[in-house]
Tab-separated table of C-alpha atoms in Angstrom:
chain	number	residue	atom	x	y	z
A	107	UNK	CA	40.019	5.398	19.728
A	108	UNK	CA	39.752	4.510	15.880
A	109	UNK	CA	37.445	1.276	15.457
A	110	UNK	CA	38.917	-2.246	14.395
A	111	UNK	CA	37.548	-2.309	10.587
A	112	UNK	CA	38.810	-6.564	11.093
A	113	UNK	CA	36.080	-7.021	13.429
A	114	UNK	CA	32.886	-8.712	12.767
A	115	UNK	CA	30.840	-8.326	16.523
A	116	UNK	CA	27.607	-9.246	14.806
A	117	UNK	CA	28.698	-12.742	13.606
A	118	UNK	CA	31.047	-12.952	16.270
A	119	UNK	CA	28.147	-13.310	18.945
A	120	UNK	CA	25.963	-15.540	16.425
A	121	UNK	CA	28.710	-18.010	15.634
A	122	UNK	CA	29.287	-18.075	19.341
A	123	UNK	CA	25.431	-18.455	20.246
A	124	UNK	CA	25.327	-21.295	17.279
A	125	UNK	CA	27.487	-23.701	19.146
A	126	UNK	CA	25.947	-23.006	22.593
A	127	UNK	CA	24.532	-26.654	23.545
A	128	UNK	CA	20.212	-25.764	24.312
A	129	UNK	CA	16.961	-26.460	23.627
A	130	UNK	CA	15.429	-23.687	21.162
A	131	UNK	CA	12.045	-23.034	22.608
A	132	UNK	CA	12.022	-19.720	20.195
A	133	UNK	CA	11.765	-19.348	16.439
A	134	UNK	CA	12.519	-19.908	13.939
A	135	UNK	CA	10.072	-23.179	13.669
A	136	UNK	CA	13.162	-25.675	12.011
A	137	UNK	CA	15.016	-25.354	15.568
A	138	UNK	CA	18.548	-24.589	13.899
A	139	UNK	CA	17.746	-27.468	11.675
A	140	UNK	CA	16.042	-30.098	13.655
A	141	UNK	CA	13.345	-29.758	11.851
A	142	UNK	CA	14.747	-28.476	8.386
A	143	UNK	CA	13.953	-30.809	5.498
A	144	UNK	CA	16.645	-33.357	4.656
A	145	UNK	CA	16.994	-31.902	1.084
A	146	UNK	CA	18.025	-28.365	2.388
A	147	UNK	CA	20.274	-29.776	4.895
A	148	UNK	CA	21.602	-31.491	2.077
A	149	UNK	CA	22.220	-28.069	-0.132
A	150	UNK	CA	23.144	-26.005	2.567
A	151	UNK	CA	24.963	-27.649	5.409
A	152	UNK	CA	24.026	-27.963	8.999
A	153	UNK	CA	25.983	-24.223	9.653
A	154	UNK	CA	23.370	-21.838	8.485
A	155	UNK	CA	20.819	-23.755	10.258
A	156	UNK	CA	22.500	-23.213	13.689
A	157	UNK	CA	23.634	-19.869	12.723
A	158	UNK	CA	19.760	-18.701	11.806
A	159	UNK	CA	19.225	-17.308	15.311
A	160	UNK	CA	16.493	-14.835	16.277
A	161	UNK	CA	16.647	-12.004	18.764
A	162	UNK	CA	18.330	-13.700	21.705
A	163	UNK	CA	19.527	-11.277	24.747
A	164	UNK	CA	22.888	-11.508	23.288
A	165	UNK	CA	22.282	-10.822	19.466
A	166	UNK	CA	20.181	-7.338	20.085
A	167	UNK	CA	17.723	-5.933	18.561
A	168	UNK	CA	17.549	-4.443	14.946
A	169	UNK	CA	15.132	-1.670	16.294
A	170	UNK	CA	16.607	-0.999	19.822
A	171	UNK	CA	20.522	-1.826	19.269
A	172	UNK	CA	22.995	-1.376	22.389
A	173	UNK	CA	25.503	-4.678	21.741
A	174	UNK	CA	26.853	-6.301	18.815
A	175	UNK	CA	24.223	-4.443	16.224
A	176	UNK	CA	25.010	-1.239	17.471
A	177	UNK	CA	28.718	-1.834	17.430
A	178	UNK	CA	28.486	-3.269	13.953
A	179	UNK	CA	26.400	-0.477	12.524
A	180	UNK	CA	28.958	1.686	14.103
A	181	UNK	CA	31.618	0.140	12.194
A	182	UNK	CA	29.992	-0.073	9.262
A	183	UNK	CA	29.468	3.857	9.461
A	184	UNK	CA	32.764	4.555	9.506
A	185	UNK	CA	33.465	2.572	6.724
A	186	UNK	CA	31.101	3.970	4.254
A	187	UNK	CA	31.697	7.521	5.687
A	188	UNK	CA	28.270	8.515	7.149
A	189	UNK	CA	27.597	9.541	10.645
A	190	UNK	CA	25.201	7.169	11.282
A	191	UNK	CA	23.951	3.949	9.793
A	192	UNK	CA	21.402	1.707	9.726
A	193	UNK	CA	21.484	-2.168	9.064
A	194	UNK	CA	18.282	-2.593	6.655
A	195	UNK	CA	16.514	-6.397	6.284
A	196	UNK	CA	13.959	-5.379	3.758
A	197	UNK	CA	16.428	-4.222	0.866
A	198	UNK	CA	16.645	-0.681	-0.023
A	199	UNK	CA	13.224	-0.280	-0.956
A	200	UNK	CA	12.729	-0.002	3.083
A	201	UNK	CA	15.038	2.327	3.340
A	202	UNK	CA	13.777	3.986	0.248
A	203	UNK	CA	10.345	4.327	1.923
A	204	UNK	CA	11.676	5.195	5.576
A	205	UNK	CA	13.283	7.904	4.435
A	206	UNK	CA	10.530	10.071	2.510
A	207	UNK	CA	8.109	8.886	5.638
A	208	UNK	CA	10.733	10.576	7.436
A	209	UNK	CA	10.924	13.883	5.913
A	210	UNK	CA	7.063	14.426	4.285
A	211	UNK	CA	3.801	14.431	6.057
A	212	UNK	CA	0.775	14.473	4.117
A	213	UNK	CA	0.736	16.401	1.364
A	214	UNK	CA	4.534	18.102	1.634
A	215	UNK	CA	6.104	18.097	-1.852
A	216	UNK	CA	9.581	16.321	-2.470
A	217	UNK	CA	11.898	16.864	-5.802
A	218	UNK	CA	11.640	13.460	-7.236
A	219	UNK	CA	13.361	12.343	-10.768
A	220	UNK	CA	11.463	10.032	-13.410
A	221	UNK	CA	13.435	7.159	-13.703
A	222	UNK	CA	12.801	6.576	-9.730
A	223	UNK	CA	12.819	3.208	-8.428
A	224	UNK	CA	8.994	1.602	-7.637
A	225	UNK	CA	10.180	1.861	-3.765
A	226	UNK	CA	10.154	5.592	-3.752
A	227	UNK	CA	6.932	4.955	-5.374
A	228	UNK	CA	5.832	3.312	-2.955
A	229	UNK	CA	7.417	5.452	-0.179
A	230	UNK	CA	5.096	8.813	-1.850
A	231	UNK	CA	1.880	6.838	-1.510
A	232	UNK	CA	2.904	6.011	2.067
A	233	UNK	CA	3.568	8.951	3.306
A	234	UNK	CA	0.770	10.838	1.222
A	235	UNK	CA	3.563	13.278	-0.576
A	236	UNK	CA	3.169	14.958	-3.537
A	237	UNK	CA	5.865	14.194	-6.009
A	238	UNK	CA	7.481	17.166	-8.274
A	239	UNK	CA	9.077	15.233	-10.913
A	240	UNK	CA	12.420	16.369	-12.876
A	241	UNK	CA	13.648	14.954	-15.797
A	242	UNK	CA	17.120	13.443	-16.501
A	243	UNK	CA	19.283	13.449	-19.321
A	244	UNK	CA	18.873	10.963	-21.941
A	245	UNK	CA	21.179	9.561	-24.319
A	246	UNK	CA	19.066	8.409	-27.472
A	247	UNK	CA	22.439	6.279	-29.052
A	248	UNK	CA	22.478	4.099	-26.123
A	249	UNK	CA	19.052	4.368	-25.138
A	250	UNK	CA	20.146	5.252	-21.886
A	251	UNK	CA	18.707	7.563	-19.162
A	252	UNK	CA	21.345	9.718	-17.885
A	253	UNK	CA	21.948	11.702	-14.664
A	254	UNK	CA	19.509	14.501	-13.476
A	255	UNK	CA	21.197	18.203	-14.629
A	256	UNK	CA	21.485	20.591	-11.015
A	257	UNK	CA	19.665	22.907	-13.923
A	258	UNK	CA	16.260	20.636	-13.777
A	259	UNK	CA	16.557	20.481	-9.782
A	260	UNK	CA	17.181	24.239	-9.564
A	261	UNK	CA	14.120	25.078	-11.800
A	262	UNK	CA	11.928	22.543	-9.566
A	263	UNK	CA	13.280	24.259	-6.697
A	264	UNK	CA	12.292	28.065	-7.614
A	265	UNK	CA	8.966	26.719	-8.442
A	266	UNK	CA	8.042	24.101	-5.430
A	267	UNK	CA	10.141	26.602	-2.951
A	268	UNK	CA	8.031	24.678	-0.038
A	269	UNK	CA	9.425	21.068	-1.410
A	270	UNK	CA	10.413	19.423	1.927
A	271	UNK	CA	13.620	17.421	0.048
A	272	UNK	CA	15.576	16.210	-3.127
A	273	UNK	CA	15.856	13.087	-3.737
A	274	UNK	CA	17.884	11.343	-6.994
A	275	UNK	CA	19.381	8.017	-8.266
A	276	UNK	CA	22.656	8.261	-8.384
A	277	UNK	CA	24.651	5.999	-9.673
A	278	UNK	CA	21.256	4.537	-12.062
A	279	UNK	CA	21.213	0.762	-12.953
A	280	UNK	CA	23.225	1.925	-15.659
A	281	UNK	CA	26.081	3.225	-13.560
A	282	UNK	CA	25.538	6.680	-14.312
A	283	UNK	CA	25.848	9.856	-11.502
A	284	UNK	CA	24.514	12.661	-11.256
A	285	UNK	CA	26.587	15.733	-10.407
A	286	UNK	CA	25.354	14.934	-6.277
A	287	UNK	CA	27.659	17.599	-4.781
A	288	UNK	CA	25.982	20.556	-7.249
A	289	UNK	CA	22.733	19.491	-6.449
A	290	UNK	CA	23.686	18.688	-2.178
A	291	UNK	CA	24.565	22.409	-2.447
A	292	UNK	CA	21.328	23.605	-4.311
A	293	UNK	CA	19.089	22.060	-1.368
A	294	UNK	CA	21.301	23.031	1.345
A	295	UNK	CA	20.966	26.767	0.344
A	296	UNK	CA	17.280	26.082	1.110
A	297	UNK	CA	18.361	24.120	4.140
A	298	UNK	CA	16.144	20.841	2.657
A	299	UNK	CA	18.152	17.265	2.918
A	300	UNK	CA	19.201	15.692	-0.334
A	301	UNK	CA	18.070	12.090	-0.377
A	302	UNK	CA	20.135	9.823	-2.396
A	303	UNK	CA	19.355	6.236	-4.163
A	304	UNK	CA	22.507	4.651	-3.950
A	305	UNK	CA	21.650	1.656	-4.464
A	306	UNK	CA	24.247	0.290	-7.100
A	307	UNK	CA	26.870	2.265	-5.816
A	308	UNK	CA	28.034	0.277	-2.261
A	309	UNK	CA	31.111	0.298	-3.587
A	310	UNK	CA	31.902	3.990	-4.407
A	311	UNK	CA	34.862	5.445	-1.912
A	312	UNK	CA	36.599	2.191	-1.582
A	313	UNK	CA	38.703	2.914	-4.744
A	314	UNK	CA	40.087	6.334	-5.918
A	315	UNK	CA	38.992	5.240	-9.989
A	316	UNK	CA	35.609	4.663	-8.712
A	317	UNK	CA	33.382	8.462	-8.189
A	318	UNK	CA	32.891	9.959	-4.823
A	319	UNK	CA	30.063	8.173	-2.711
A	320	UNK	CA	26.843	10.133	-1.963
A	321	UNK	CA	28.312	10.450	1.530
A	322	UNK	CA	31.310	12.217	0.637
A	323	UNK	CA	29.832	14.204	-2.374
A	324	UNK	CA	27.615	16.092	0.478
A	325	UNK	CA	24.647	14.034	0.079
A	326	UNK	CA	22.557	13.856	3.841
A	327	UNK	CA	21.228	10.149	3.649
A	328	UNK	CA	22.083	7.287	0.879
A	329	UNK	CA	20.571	3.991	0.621
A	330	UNK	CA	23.172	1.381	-0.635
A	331	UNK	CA	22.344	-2.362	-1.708
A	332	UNK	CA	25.006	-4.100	-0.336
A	333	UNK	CA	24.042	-7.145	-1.276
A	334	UNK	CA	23.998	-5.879	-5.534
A	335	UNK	CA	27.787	-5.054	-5.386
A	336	UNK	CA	29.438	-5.964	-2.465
A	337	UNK	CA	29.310	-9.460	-0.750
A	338	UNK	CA	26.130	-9.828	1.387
A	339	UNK	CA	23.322	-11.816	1.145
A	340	UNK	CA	20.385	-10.527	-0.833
A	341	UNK	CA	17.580	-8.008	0.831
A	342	UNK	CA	20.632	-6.964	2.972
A	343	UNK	CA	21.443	-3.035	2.535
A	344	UNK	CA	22.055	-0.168	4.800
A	345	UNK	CA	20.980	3.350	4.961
A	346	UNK	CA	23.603	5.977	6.187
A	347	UNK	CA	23.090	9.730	6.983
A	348	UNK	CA	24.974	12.634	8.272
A	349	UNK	CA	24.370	16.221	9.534
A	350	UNK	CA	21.246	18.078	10.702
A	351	UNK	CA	18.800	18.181	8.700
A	352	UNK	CA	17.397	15.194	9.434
A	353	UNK	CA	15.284	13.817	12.278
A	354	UNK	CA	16.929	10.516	13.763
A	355	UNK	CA	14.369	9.551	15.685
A	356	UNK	CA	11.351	9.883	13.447
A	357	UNK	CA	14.182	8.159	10.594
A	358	UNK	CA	14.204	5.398	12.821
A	359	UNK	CA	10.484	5.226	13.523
A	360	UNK	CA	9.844	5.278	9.900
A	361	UNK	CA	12.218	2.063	9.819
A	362	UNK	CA	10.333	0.123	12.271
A	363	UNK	CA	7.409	0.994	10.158
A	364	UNK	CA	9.011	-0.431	6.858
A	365	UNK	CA	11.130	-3.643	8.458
A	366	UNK	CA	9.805	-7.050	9.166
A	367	UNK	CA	10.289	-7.104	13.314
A	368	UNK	CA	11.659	-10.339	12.604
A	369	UNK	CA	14.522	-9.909	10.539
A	370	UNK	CA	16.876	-12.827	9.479
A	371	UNK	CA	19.999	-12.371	11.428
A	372	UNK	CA	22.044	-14.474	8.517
A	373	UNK	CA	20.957	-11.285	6.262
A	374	UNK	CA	22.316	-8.635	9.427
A	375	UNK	CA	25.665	-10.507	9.699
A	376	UNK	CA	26.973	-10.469	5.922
């Protein structure tokens, strides 16, 4: 049965929690704005106050979702064209480190490019990896860094032939892709997942002007800030994957490691 893109199940049960007539003996500490200061109430409204809700039977659980999470990161996957997806609380620089914790142990080399974001930084000194690092293209007129050539990642693949994944920026804060379907292809011969920081792009797929998203380029897991281009909330992104070459479970271990276990449910929702 296709899924019902015009549902919302996530807000759905919070807006219907949010009206439910109790006394909150659970966080957060302002008690849906009992306890909020006047001045806030006054900027924001009484709503988002009785819609900040933590993990009540009904809402889930980010880390163990069977209700309206699940069914929301299920719709949200078929959106965005992924098999599976993952609501993320902590931005994309969780995501960012989840995933390499996810496919490096100590010491394993990944294919890494040198305009990376400080989150896959941060992800390498986590997981103890060993970065290889690959060049892109740079464009001295507009000072710009460009894509990463499949030439660069091919090289740093014949050389690091035990390099446990790619991983790239595409689009860059610049908007600029690199060729992701080339380079999905050059790590799948090697049967290694390409790892994709997707950050600005959120909005690729929804329009045919716009390039192909890392999902349907070929890519195996992209990390999109929905919150940069699209409408949610900031710190709110998602990480999608499809296919095999990926380990779910330890994926969503390395989440739990990288997430608050308190996540703000306002952030989930948008």
């Amino acid at each position: 049965m296709p899924l019902n893109q015009n549902q919302m199940p996530l807000l759905a049960a919070i807006a219907a929690s949010a009206i439910r007539d109790h006394a909150p003996f659970y966080a957060p500490g302002h008690k849906q704005g009992r306890g909020a200061a006047a001045r806030l109430k006054d900027l924001w409204g009484e709503a988002v106050f009785r819609a900040d809700l933590p993990e009540l039977p009904e809402l889930d659980n980010l880390f163990a979702p069977e209700g309206p999470i699940l069914e929301a990161q299920e719709l949200a996957a078929a959106a965005f064209g992924a098999e599976q997806t993952w609501f993320l609380a902590n931005g994309s620089s969780g995501g960012l480190e989840a995933a390499i914790l996810a496919v490096c142990a100590p010491g394993d080399e990944i294919i890494v490019p040198r305009n990376a974001h400080q989150s896959v930084i941060s992800g390498l000194i986590l997981a103890g990896a060993k970065p290889v690092f690959v060049m892109p293209e740079y464009d001295p007129d507009w000072d710009l860094v460009l894509g990463v050539p499949p030439e660069a990642v091919a090289a740093a693949l014949a050389n690091h032939p035990q390099a446990k994944a790619v991983l790239l920026v595409s689009p860059t804060y610049h908007g600029i892709c690199s060729d992701v379907g080339a380079i999905a292809a050059l790590a799948h011969a090697r049967d290694i997942p390409l790892l994709i920081d997707e950050a600005h792009g959120p909005h690729f797929g929804f329009h045919p002007d716009l390039p192909p998203s890392a999902m349907a380029s070929g890519a195996d897991l992209s990390v999109q800030s929905t919150h940069k281009v699209l409408g949610a909330l900031p710190q709110a992104s998602m990480l999608h994957m499809q296919g095999p070459r990926l380990d779910r479970q330890r994926l969503s271990r390395a989440l739990q490691l990288t997430q608050s276990t308190s996540p703000s449910y306002l952030l989930l929702a948008s």
